Structure formats: structure tokens, C-alpha cells
Coordinates of C-alpha atoms and ligand atoms in Angstrom, one line a residue:
Chain A
M1 CA 25.3 11.6 19.8
N2 CA 24.8 9.0 17.1
V3 CA 23.7 10.3 13.7
L4 CA 20.7 8.4 12.2
H5 CA 21.8 8.6 8.6
P6 CA 25.5 9.7 8.8
E7 CA 26.0 9.4 5.0
S8 CA 23.2 11.9 4.5
I9 CA 24.1 14.7 6.9
L10 CA 27.1 17.0 7.3
V11 CA 27.3 17.5 11.1
P12 CA 29.5 20.6 11.8
A13 CA 32.7 19.7 13.6
D14 CA 33.2 23.3 14.8
G15 CA 31.7 26.8 14.4
T16 CA 33.0 27.4 10.9
Q17 CA 30.5 25.1 9.2
T18 CA 26.7 25.1 9.1
P19 CA 24.9 21.8 8.9
C20 CA 23.4 20.6 5.6
L21 CA 22.3 17.4 3.8
L22 CA 24.5 15.5 1.5
G23 CA 23.0 14.5 -1.9
S24 CA 24.3 13.6 -5.3
R25 CA 24.5 15.7 -8.4
C26 CA 24.7 14.2 -11.9
D27 CA 27.5 15.5 -14.1
N28 CA 25.6 14.3 -17.1
C29 CA 22.1 15.8 -16.6
A30 CA 22.5 18.0 -13.5
S31 CA 19.7 16.2 -11.6
V32 CA 20.2 16.4 -7.8
V33 CA 18.9 13.5 -5.6
F34 CA 18.8 12.8 -1.9
P35 CA 20.0 10.5 -0.4
Q36 CA 23.2 9.9 -2.4
M37 CA 23.0 7.3 -5.2
P38 CA 25.8 5.9 -7.5
V39 CA 23.5 5.8 -10.6
C40 CA 21.5 8.8 -11.8
P41 CA 17.8 7.9 -11.6
A42 CA 17.0 10.5 -14.3
C43 CA 19.5 9.7 -17.1
L44 CA 20.8 6.4 -15.7
A45 CA 24.5 7.4 -16.1
N46 CA 26.8 5.4 -13.9
G47 CA 29.7 7.1 -12.2
A48 CA 28.5 10.6 -12.9
M49 CA 27.2 11.4 -9.5
Q50 CA 29.1 13.9 -7.2
M51 CA 28.4 14.6 -3.6
V52 CA 26.8 18.0 -3.1
E53 CA 25.8 20.0 0.0
I54 CA 22.1 20.7 -0.1
G55 CA 19.1 21.5 2.0
R56 CA 20.2 24.3 4.3
T57 CA 16.9 25.9 3.4
A58 CA 13.7 24.4 2.0
R59 CA 10.1 25.2 1.0
L60 CA 7.2 23.3 2.6
F61 CA 5.5 21.2 0.1
S62 CA 3.0 19.3 2.2
H63 CA 2.4 18.6 5.9
T64 CA 0.2 16.7 8.3
I65 CA -0.1 16.0 12.0
A66 CA 0.1 12.3 12.9
R67 CA -2.0 11.5 15.9
F68 CA -0.6 8.0 16.2
A69 CA 3.1 7.3 16.7
P70 CA 5.1 4.3 15.7
K71 CA 7.5 2.9 18.3
G72 CA 10.2 5.5 19.2
F73 CA 8.0 8.5 18.4
K74 CA 5.6 10.6 20.3
A75 CA 2.2 11.7 19.0
P76 CA 1.1 14.2 17.9
F77 CA 4.0 15.1 15.6
F78 CA 4.3 16.9 12.3
Q79 CA 5.3 15.0 9.2
I80 CA 6.3 17.0 6.1
F81 CA 7.6 16.9 2.6
V82 CA 9.9 19.8 1.6
D83 CA 11.3 21.0 -1.7
L84 CA 15.0 21.8 -1.5
P85 CA 16.2 24.7 -3.6
E86 CA 18.8 22.3 -5.3
G87 CA 15.9 20.1 -6.6
P88 CA 15.0 17.1 -4.4
R89 CA 11.6 16.8 -2.7
I90 CA 12.2 14.9 0.6
F91 CA 10.3 13.6 3.6
S92 CA 11.2 15.1 6.9
L93 CA 10.0 16.1 10.4
V94 CA 9.6 19.4 12.1
G95 CA 12.0 20.8 14.8
A96 CA 10.8 20.7 18.4
E97 CA 10.7 24.5 18.7
C98 CA 7.7 24.6 16.4
P99 CA 4.4 24.1 18.3
I100 CA 2.3 21.2 17.1
E101 CA -0.9 22.9 16.2
P102 CA -3.0 23.2 13.1
G103 CA -2.3 26.5 11.3
V104 CA 1.3 26.8 12.4
L105 CA 2.6 25.5 9.1
E106 CA 1.4 26.6 5.7
D107 CA 2.4 24.8 2.4
G108 CA 4.8 27.0 0.5
M109 CA 6.4 28.6 3.5
D110 CA 10.2 29.0 3.8
M111 CA 11.9 26.5 6.1
R112 CA 15.4 26.1 7.4
L113 CA 17.3 23.0 8.5
V114 CA 17.9 22.0 12.1
L115 CA 19.7 19.0 13.4
E116 CA 18.2 17.5 16.6
P117 CA 17.3 14.2 18.2
L118 CA 14.8 12.0 16.2
A119 CA 12.2 12.2 19.0
D120 CA 12.0 12.8 22.7
T121 CA 11.7 9.1 23.6
P122 CA 14.1 6.6 25.1
E123 CA 14.6 4.9 21.8
S124 CA 15.2 8.1 19.7
K125 CA 16.6 10.8 22.0
D126 CA 20.2 9.9 21.2
L127 CA 19.8 9.7 17.5
L128 CA 20.6 12.9 15.6
T129 CA 18.6 13.6 12.4
Y130 CA 17.5 16.4 10.0
K131 CA 14.4 18.4 10.6
Y132 CA 13.0 21.7 9.4
V133 CA 11.5 24.7 11.1
P134 CA 9.8 27.8 9.7
A135 CA 12.6 30.1 8.5
A136 CA 11.0 33.0 10.2
S137 CA 11.4 31.4 13.6
P138 CA 14.3 32.9 15.6
E139 CA 17.7 31.1 15.2
K140 CA 18.8 29.4 18.3
S141 CA 22.3 30.5 19.3
G142 CA 25.1 28.1 20.2
K143 CA 25.7 24.6 18.8
A144 CA 25.4 22.9 22.1
R145 CA 22.1 21.3 21.2
H146 CA 23.7 19.1 18.6
A147 CA 27.2 18.8 19.9
Chain B
M1 CA 1.3 -18.7 -23.5
R2 CA -1.5 -21.1 -22.6
E3 CA -4.9 -19.9 -21.3
V4 CA -5.1 -20.3 -17.5
A5 CA -8.2 -20.7 -15.4
I6 CA -8.9 -20.3 -11.7
I7 CA -10.8 -23.5 -10.8
G8 CA -11.0 -23.0 -7.0
V9 CA -10.7 -20.4 -4.4
G10 CA -10.8 -20.4 -0.6
A11 CA -10.5 -18.0 2.2
H12 CA -10.2 -17.8 6.0
A13 CA -12.4 -15.1 7.5
T14 CA -10.5 -11.8 8.2
G15 CA -10.4 -10.4 11.7
Q16 CA -8.7 -11.0 15.0
F17 CA -7.7 -14.7 15.5
T18 CA -4.9 -14.2 18.1
E19 CA -4.7 -17.9 18.9
K20 CA -4.3 -19.1 15.3
P21 CA -0.8 -19.4 13.8
L22 CA -0.1 -18.7 10.2
K23 CA -0.4 -22.4 9.2
E24 CA -3.9 -22.7 10.7
L25 CA -5.1 -19.6 8.8
G26 CA -3.5 -21.0 5.7
Y27 CA -5.1 -24.4 6.2
T28 CA -8.6 -23.1 6.0
A29 CA -7.9 -21.1 2.8
I30 CA -5.9 -23.9 1.1
W31 CA -8.4 -26.7 1.7
G32 CA -11.2 -24.3 0.8
A33 CA -9.5 -23.8 -2.5
L34 CA -8.6 -27.5 -3.1
D35 CA -12.2 -28.7 -2.3
D36 CA -13.7 -25.9 -4.4
A37 CA -11.5 -27.0 -7.3
G38 CA -12.0 -30.7 -6.8
V39 CA -8.3 -31.3 -6.6
K40 CA -6.2 -33.3 -4.2
P41 CA -2.7 -32.3 -2.8
A42 CA -1.2 -34.8 -5.3
D43 CA -2.7 -32.8 -8.2
I44 CA -0.8 -29.7 -7.3
N45 CA 2.5 -29.4 -9.2
V46 CA 3.9 -26.1 -7.7
A47 CA 2.9 -23.6 -5.0
Y48 CA 3.6 -19.9 -4.4
V49 CA 3.0 -18.7 -0.9
G50 CA 2.7 -14.9 -0.2
N51 CA 3.3 -13.4 3.2
S52 CA 4.6 -9.9 4.1
I53 CA 5.5 -9.5 7.8
G54 CA 5.2 -13.0 9.3
G55 CA 9.0 -13.1 9.7
L56 CA 9.2 -10.0 11.8
L57 CA 6.0 -10.8 13.8
T58 CA 6.2 -14.5 14.4
G59 CA 10.0 -15.1 14.1
Q60 CA 9.4 -17.8 11.5
E61 CA 11.9 -16.9 8.7
G62 CA 12.8 -18.4 5.4
V63 CA 10.4 -21.3 5.0
R64 CA 7.0 -19.9 5.9
G65 CA 5.5 -21.4 2.7
Q66 CA 6.8 -24.9 3.4
V67 CA 5.6 -24.7 7.0
V68 CA 2.1 -23.5 6.0
L69 CA 1.8 -26.1 3.2
Q70 CA 3.1 -29.0 5.2
H71 CA 0.4 -28.4 7.7
S72 CA -2.1 -28.8 4.9
G73 CA -0.5 -32.0 3.5
I74 CA 1.3 -30.4 0.6
T75 CA 5.0 -31.4 0.5
G76 CA 7.7 -32.4 -2.0
I77 CA 6.7 -30.1 -4.8
P78 CA 8.5 -26.8 -5.6
I79 CA 7.4 -24.2 -3.0
V80 CA 8.2 -20.6 -3.6
N81 CA 8.1 -18.1 -0.8
V82 CA 6.8 -14.7 -2.0
E83 CA 7.4 -11.5 0.0
N84 CA 6.3 -8.4 -1.9
A85 CA 4.7 -6.0 0.6
C86 CA 0.9 -5.6 0.5
A87 CA 1.0 -7.2 -3.0
S88 CA 2.5 -10.4 -1.9
A89 CA -0.6 -12.5 -2.6
A90 CA -1.1 -10.9 -6.1
T91 CA 2.6 -11.7 -6.8
A92 CA 2.0 -15.3 -5.7
L93 CA -0.9 -15.6 -8.1
R94 CA 1.3 -14.2 -10.9
G95 CA 3.9 -16.9 -10.1
A96 CA 1.3 -19.7 -10.3
W97 CA -0.3 -18.2 -13.4
L98 CA 3.1 -18.0 -15.1
E99 CA 3.9 -21.6 -14.3
V100 CA 0.8 -22.8 -16.0
A101 CA 0.7 -20.3 -18.8
S102 CA 4.3 -21.2 -19.8
G103 CA 3.4 -24.9 -20.0
A104 CA 5.9 -25.8 -17.2
V105 CA 3.1 -27.4 -15.1
D106 CA -0.7 -28.1 -15.4
V107 CA -1.9 -27.2 -11.9
A108 CA -0.5 -24.6 -9.5
L109 CA -1.5 -23.3 -6.1
A110 CA -1.3 -19.6 -4.9
V111 CA -1.6 -18.8 -1.3
G112 CA -1.6 -15.5 0.7
V113 CA -1.5 -15.6 4.5
E114 CA -0.9 -13.0 7.1
K115 CA -1.0 -12.9 10.9
M116 CA -1.0 -9.3 12.3
F117 CA -2.7 -9.7 15.7
I118 CA 0.2 -10.8 18.0
G119 CA -1.0 -9.1 21.2
D120 CA 1.3 -6.1 20.6
S121 CA -0.1 -3.6 18.2
A122 CA 2.9 -1.2 18.4
R123 CA 5.1 -4.1 17.1
T124 CA 2.6 -4.8 14.3
I125 CA 2.6 -1.1 13.3
G126 CA 6.4 -1.1 13.4
A127 CA 6.6 -4.2 11.1
L128 CA 4.1 -2.5 8.7
S129 CA 6.2 0.7 8.7
A130 CA 9.2 -1.4 7.9
V131 CA 7.6 -2.3 4.5
S132 CA 8.7 1.2 3.5
E133 CA 12.4 1.8 2.7
L134 CA 14.2 2.1 5.9
D135 CA 15.3 5.7 5.3
L136 CA 11.6 6.6 5.4
S137 CA 10.4 4.3 8.2
Q138 CA 13.2 5.2 10.5
M139 CA 12.1 8.8 10.2
G140 CA 8.6 7.9 11.4
M141 CA 6.9 7.7 8.0
Q142 CA 3.7 5.6 8.1
F143 CA 1.5 4.5 5.3
T144 CA -1.3 6.7 6.6
T145 CA 1.1 9.7 6.3
S146 CA 2.0 8.8 2.8
Y147 CA -1.6 8.8 1.7
A148 CA -2.2 12.1 3.4
I149 CA 0.8 14.1 2.1
H150 CA 3.0 12.0 -0.3
P151 CA 3.5 14.1 -3.4
K152 CA 2.0 11.4 -5.7
I153 CA -1.1 10.8 -3.6
N154 CA -1.5 13.9 -1.4
L155 CA -5.1 13.6 -0.4
K156 CA -4.8 16.9 1.4
A157 CA -3.9 18.6 -1.9
R158 CA -6.9 16.9 -3.7
M159 CA -9.2 18.7 -1.3
K160 CA -7.8 22.0 -2.6
E161 CA -7.5 20.9 -6.2
Y162 CA -10.9 19.2 -6.6
G163 CA -12.8 20.7 -3.8
W164 CA -13.2 17.3 -2.2
T165 CA -14.5 17.4 1.4
L166 CA -14.2 15.1 4.3
A167 CA -17.6 13.8 3.4
D168 CA -16.3 12.9 0.0
F169 CA -13.4 11.0 1.6
A170 CA -16.0 9.1 3.7
K171 CA -18.1 8.0 0.7
P172 CA -16.0 5.0 -0.3
A173 CA -15.9 3.9 3.4
V174 CA -19.7 4.1 3.7
K175 CA -20.2 2.3 0.4
N176 CA -17.7 -0.5 1.3
S177 CA -18.9 -0.9 4.8
F178 CA -22.4 -1.6 3.5
N179 CA -20.9 -4.3 1.2
G180 CA -18.9 -5.7 4.1
S181 CA -22.0 -5.8 6.3
L182 CA -23.3 -8.5 3.9
N183 CA -20.0 -10.5 3.8
P184 CA -19.8 -13.2 6.5
L185 CA -16.0 -13.3 6.0
A186 CA -15.5 -9.6 6.6
Q187 CA -13.7 -8.2 9.6
H188 CA -15.9 -5.1 10.1
R189 CA -19.6 -5.9 9.5
R190 CA -21.2 -2.6 10.6
A191 CA -22.6 -0.4 7.8
L192 CA -21.3 3.1 8.6
T193 CA -22.8 6.6 7.9
I194 CA -20.9 9.6 6.5
E195 CA -21.2 11.2 9.9
Q196 CA -19.7 8.2 11.7
V197 CA -16.7 8.1 9.3
V198 CA -16.1 11.8 9.4
Q199 CA -16.5 12.0 13.2
S200 CA -14.3 9.0 14.1
R201 CA -11.0 10.1 15.6
I202 CA -8.3 11.6 13.4
V203 CA -5.4 9.2 12.7
V204 CA -3.3 11.4 10.4
D205 CA -4.9 14.7 9.4
P206 CA -7.2 14.6 7.3
L207 CA -7.7 10.7 7.6
T208 CA -10.0 9.4 10.3
L209 CA -10.1 6.0 11.9
Y210 CA -12.9 4.5 9.7
M211 CA -11.1 5.7 6.5
C212 CA -8.1 3.5 7.3
A213 CA -7.8 -0.3 7.0
S214 CA -7.1 -1.9 10.3
I215 CA -4.7 -4.7 11.2
S216 CA -6.1 -8.1 10.4
D217 CA -5.4 -11.9 10.3
G218 CA -6.5 -13.8 7.3
A219 CA -5.7 -16.0 4.3
A220 CA -6.8 -16.8 0.8
A221 CA -5.8 -19.3 -1.8
A222 CA -6.5 -20.1 -5.5
V223 CA -6.0 -23.2 -7.6
V224 CA -5.1 -22.4 -11.2
C225 CA -4.8 -24.8 -14.1
S226 CA -4.5 -25.0 -17.8
A227 CA -8.0 -23.8 -19.2
D228 CA -8.4 -27.0 -21.3
L229 CA -8.0 -29.1 -18.2
A230 CA -10.5 -27.3 -16.0
K231 CA -13.4 -29.6 -16.8
K232 CA -11.4 -32.6 -15.7
F233 CA -11.5 -31.3 -12.1
T234 CA -14.7 -29.3 -11.7
S235 CA -18.1 -28.6 -13.3
K236 CA -18.1 -25.0 -11.9
T237 CA -17.6 -22.1 -14.3
P238 CA -13.9 -21.7 -14.8
V239 CA -12.7 -18.1 -14.5
R240 CA -9.9 -17.2 -17.0
I241 CA -7.0 -15.0 -16.2
A242 CA -7.1 -12.6 -19.1
S243 CA -4.1 -10.7 -17.9
C244 CA -1.9 -10.6 -14.8
V245 CA 0.5 -7.6 -14.7
L246 CA 3.1 -6.8 -12.0
R247 CA 5.1 -3.6 -12.0
S248 CA 7.4 -1.7 -9.6
G249 CA 7.3 2.0 -8.8
V250 CA 9.7 4.3 -10.8
Y251 CA 12.0 6.9 -9.3
R252 CA 10.3 10.3 -9.7
L253 CA 12.0 13.7 -9.5
P254 CA 9.6 16.4 -8.4
D255 CA 8.9 17.6 -12.0
D256 CA 8.0 14.0 -13.2
N257 CA 4.6 14.2 -14.8
R258 CA 4.6 10.8 -16.3
P259 CA 1.4 8.8 -15.5
D260 CA 1.2 7.2 -12.1
T261 CA 2.3 3.6 -12.0
A262 CA -1.1 2.4 -10.9
A263 CA -2.4 3.8 -14.2
T264 CA 0.4 2.3 -16.3
T265 CA -0.1 -1.1 -14.7
A266 CA -3.8 -1.0 -15.3
Q267 CA -3.2 0.2 -18.9
A268 CA -0.9 -2.8 -19.5
A269 CA -3.5 -5.2 -18.0
Y270 CA -6.2 -3.7 -20.3
E271 CA -4.0 -4.1 -23.4
V272 CA -3.1 -7.7 -22.7
A273 CA -6.8 -8.6 -22.0
G274 CA -8.0 -6.7 -25.0
I275 CA -10.5 -4.7 -23.1
G276 CA -10.9 -1.2 -21.7
P277 CA -12.1 0.2 -18.3
E278 CA -15.7 0.6 -19.8
D279 CA -15.9 -3.3 -20.1
L280 CA -15.3 -3.9 -16.3
E281 CA -18.4 -5.3 -14.5
A282 CA -16.7 -5.6 -11.0
V283 CA -13.5 -4.3 -9.4
E284 CA -11.7 -5.1 -6.2
L285 CA -9.2 -2.4 -5.6
H286 CA -6.6 -1.4 -2.9
D287 CA -8.4 1.0 -0.7
A288 CA -6.0 0.8 2.2
M289 CA -7.2 4.3 3.0
A290 CA -10.8 4.8 1.8
P291 CA -10.2 8.1 -0.1
A292 CA -7.5 6.4 -2.1
E293 CA -10.3 4.6 -3.8
L294 CA -11.4 8.0 -5.3
M295 CA -7.8 8.4 -6.7
L296 CA -7.8 4.8 -8.0
Y297 CA -11.0 5.4 -10.0
E298 CA -9.0 7.9 -12.0
R299 CA -5.9 5.8 -12.4
L300 CA -7.9 2.7 -13.5
G301 CA -9.7 4.9 -16.1
L302 CA -13.1 4.6 -14.5
C303 CA -13.6 8.4 -14.4
G304 CA -11.8 11.7 -15.1
P305 CA -9.9 13.9 -12.7
G306 CA -11.8 14.8 -9.6
E307 CA -14.9 12.8 -10.6
G308 CA -14.5 10.0 -8.0
P309 CA -17.1 11.1 -5.5
K310 CA -19.7 11.5 -8.3
L311 CA -19.2 7.9 -9.2
I312 CA -20.5 7.0 -5.8
D313 CA -23.1 9.7 -5.7
D314 CA -24.5 8.4 -9.0
G315 CA -24.5 4.8 -7.7
I316 CA -22.1 3.6 -10.4
T317 CA -19.7 1.9 -8.1
M318 CA -22.3 0.7 -5.6
L319 CA -23.0 -3.0 -5.2
Q320 CA -25.7 -3.0 -7.9
G321 CA -24.2 -0.2 -10.0
R322 CA -22.8 -0.4 -13.5
V323 CA -19.3 -1.2 -12.2
P324 CA -19.4 -2.3 -8.5
V325 CA -16.2 -1.6 -6.7
N326 CA -15.1 -3.6 -3.6
P327 CA -18.2 -5.8 -3.3
S328 CA -16.4 -7.7 -0.6
G329 CA -16.2 -4.6 1.6
G330 CA -12.6 -3.7 0.4
L331 CA -9.6 -3.4 2.6
C332 CA -11.3 -1.1 5.2
S333 CA -14.3 -3.4 5.8
R334 CA -13.5 -6.9 4.5
G335 CA -10.0 -6.5 6.1
H336 CA -6.4 -6.1 5.0
P337 CA -4.2 -9.0 6.2
V338 CA -1.5 -7.5 4.0
G339 CA 0.1 -10.5 2.5
A340 CA -3.3 -12.2 1.9
T341 CA -5.2 -9.2 0.4
G342 CA -4.4 -9.8 -3.3
L343 CA -5.9 -13.3 -3.2
L344 CA -8.9 -12.2 -1.0
Q345 CA -9.7 -9.9 -3.9
I346 CA -9.4 -12.7 -6.4
A347 CA -11.6 -15.1 -4.3
E348 CA -14.3 -12.4 -4.0
L349 CA -14.3 -11.8 -7.8
V350 CA -14.5 -15.6 -8.6
W351 CA -17.4 -15.9 -6.2
Q352 CA -19.2 -13.0 -7.8
M353 CA -18.5 -14.3 -11.4
R354 CA -19.9 -17.7 -10.5
G355 CA -22.9 -16.2 -8.7
E356 CA -21.9 -17.6 -5.3
A357 CA -21.5 -14.3 -3.3
G358 CA -24.7 -14.8 -1.3
E359 CA -26.3 -11.6 0.1
R360 CA -23.8 -9.4 -1.6
Q361 CA -24.1 -11.0 -5.0
I362 CA -24.0 -8.5 -7.9
D363 CA -27.4 -9.1 -9.6
K364 CA -25.9 -8.9 -13.1
R365 CA -23.3 -11.6 -12.7
P366 CA -20.0 -10.0 -13.8
K367 CA -18.2 -11.6 -16.8
V368 CA -15.2 -9.2 -16.8
A369 CA -13.6 -8.1 -13.5
M370 CA -10.3 -6.6 -12.2
A371 CA -8.3 -7.0 -9.0
Q372 CA -5.9 -4.2 -8.3
N373 CA -3.4 -4.6 -5.4
Q374 CA -0.3 -2.5 -4.4
G375 CA 2.1 -2.0 -1.6
G376 CA 5.3 -0.7 -0.1
L377 CA 6.9 2.7 -0.4
L378 CA 10.4 3.8 -1.5
L379 CA 12.1 7.1 -1.4
G380 CA 11.5 8.8 -4.7
Q381 CA 8.6 6.6 -5.7
D382 CA 4.9 6.4 -5.1
S383 CA 4.3 2.7 -4.2
A384 CA 6.9 0.0 -4.6
V385 CA 4.7 -2.7 -6.1
Y386 CA 1.6 -2.6 -8.3
S387 CA -0.5 -5.5 -9.6
C388 CA -3.5 -5.7 -11.9
T389 CA -5.3 -8.9 -12.8
I390 CA -8.2 -9.1 -15.2
L391 CA -10.6 -12.1 -15.0
K392 CA -13.1 -13.3 -17.6
T393 CA -15.8 -16.0 -17.8
Ligands
ZN401 ZN1 21.7 12.2 -14.8

């Protein structure tokens, strides 16, 4: 499967790794940003950014249900912003295992990363991307779904 | 810098004009402005043409400005194509203003033109989404979503923070739809009630259909010249550009509490013009989603945090209030042909300041007015482009 933003995601090659996002951490001011950048947007240092693994978990900052889908997506679908423990606040989507109903998500709840196809549509079903699901939801066994 | 005056404006009606290409929409606006200003094509020294998504939707790349202007008989002069998201037209006006203010030329033309009805609304929505940074749009981010939950706008959070209700969100749409019902150039001319707005279908929770600007075709143009030359062309009241400020969004880490860029852009415009928000007598602002107008009241300094709905309840921003906002009907009612919107705002204010706005004329003809336009979205930012223009007579 193709990865939508390969520079931004660590896709496990085997069972010894867990997936995560790839951001940049500034050696000068410790800011962490996602996606990766060569210049720190906080202190403007050039050449001080190091790649870091981030985003295995997150906290839900805000969420909505879109009732209209752009091409390649299927409505309704959740759209969210999450706070990563390492610092960044990023836009993301919600994993397919989470039912799309009001009340299922609550701002502030703990989330965990899943890698899965962008959407269940002909245009997007073969594009792997990063999404989040409530941390309390049971972990799916096996890596087959994103192999 | 020289003083610059707007001496003529023109607009094509907004709405669905599927059969009309960009250059036809542009022609109506351009010759409307030329005739209004009393200038001929040969008087124009330079032209800036704003358009946002015409390349993606019509396939015409690279020379849209030249194509549109040639159709109107304007060739040979420097023509600058301006593509700057939903603030393309405001950016075109800035280019024209700067040319004249700097003394490089005496007369300049600014045009904004957009064609969004192409018979395939999914493609149009896709093109609009592409005005966000690709990392966002490829993930399915839409502008509606950004207004609902983006950290720096987050209308959902305002409901909790301020106690704003869906009825409060509907108030700007109701006010503006009334203004639009009086505007013969407006796309949507039905005055809506709170109930109609709240009960229209949900697009992105909590935003309903009538809270969102729809896709639209349209065009607007303005002729600007050195203020001391205005009388040579027209006996109409010249409208001076007191300030014309363009900014871009800034990268914001989650703990960034610096003022919003809409606020800093407005502040810069006030400073250059030597006025404050209390001096404004009319405003056209970027209500791409109706409740965003409530946020913009705060950011333009028209009220304190959370006081937006009260401004409408008290009639202050209504058509005959102390500071009427969106007398044209705004983006939701007048229409939002994205690359034309900034100059549609300017045209409306010029008509109001000259007393030519017909049924929707503000009784106390405004002498100081502001147009606020913004657009685009980047990772790590609020909007990508911000513009504020202050006009005086
Ligand atoms: Zn840094």
C-alpha cells in the first residue's frame, strides 16, 4: 500500500516496531513540530532540527462530524485536532473502528495512533495514512491491516 | 507615498452563470469600473488581476489576467496576475494602490474574477480545498471544518467559552440575508429567519447550510488614481485609500497566545489611517461562515470577547446601526466568488460612501469604512492571507 505522506510516518517493517509520526525537534529551543521542517518556526534556527518519533498517543483537542465529503472521502466522517504529548497540535482523522455518532468522542479524551487507508473509496483505499482512535478501544491484533 | 483615490468601481452580479467564461464576467465588472470612473482603456497604465481557482477549474493557466483584459480591450500595458487565495482581489487592489502611491503610474486597474460553477460541484469543492496546504487538503480538511474546530477559530469551543448558541451563530446570517435581499447584485436574495438558518441541514457540525457561503460566479473591478488627478476624470466623490495592509499568517505552536493575525492586520490598518475601530461607519468583512463574523467583530476591535451576538441584538451592526457590517449581504448572501470577493467588498463600500447603494443605502452616508478579506489555510497557522483596507471620503 502507498503511504500518503511517507516522510511523516514510520510504517513498521516488522513486528519489532510500533507505528508513529515523524516530526522535528529543535536542538536550540526544544520546540517539536509536525510535519518535519528544516528551520525552527519558534526560534528560527536553521540546521538545528532533528527527526523525532512522536504521536503514538494523543489527546483529543477538538472534533466535528463532516456531513459533506470532498472527492475521495465518504460522509459522514470525523475530523479532529489532537495534541501530541511531544508538543504539536495536528489535524487528523478517526480510525474506521470508531462509530461515527455524536457523543462517541469527547474533547480531552486519550487517543492512540492507527495507520489505515485514507478512506473507503476507490481513490483513497490504497493510501495509508495516520488516524487516531479512543485509547480505551480494544487494540486490534495483527499487523495485517496495514501490511 | 502619494494619496490614492478610487474613482470608479464595477461588478458583475454574483450567482450561477454557468455559460459565462471568466472573461465575460470580467468584462462587465471592468467596463462598469471604467465607465464609472470616466476613463478609457488608454488611460490605464497598469492592471492587477486577481483570481484564485480558475486555473484548476477552467484549465486556463498562467495568463488569465491577459485573457480577461484583452476581451475588454486592455492590452500592451503591464498586467500582473494575482493568485492569493480568497484574498486575491484585495491583493490585486494593493498592487494597484502601491503603483499609484509610489508615483510609478497615475492610473491603475484592479480586477477580481472567479468562475466556480462548472457543472461539477465536487471538482469545485476539491479546487477550493486545494487552497489549503496540501498536507491538510489531502487529509480531507475543508474550510468549513477549519471554522468549526481549528484551534484558532474553533466555533465549537466558543459555544462553551461564551455560551453562544446556534441561534447566536445564525444572527449574522439573518442580518446579512436581509441586507442581501435589498441588493440586486446578490446571489441569495431571500431574507432568512433564525429558525430557517438553524434548521437548514448540518454541513459540518455545528455549521448549517445557511451559515456557509456557497460557490459563486462573479467579478469586480476598481480604477484607482492619484488623488490630485481624480477631478480630471470624474465629478463623483473620490474615495481615498487611507490604508491598505496585507499580511500572511504566522506559524503558531499550541501555546502561542499572540493576537490573531486578523487583529494585527486590522491594527496596522488603523494605525496607518490614523483612526480606531470607533471611527468606522461601515464594514465589509469576510464572513465565509456566518458565525465567523462574530469572531471578526472582536478581532477588528468592534467589541470585547464574546460580545458579538449583542452587537447584532442591539442593532449596532444592522444596516442602519452605528456601524453597519456587510451592507451588501456579505459572503453568505451577496456571494463569495473567491478571487473576486475583496473587490466586491470595495465596490459596495464605494457605492455606500457615495450614496449610490439604492434600497440598502446606509442613511448616514459613511465617511470612514473598512474592507476585511482573508483566505487560505496552512499547517500551523490560522489563515494564510489577511487584508484590511480603510477608505475615507
Ligand atoms: Zn527552535
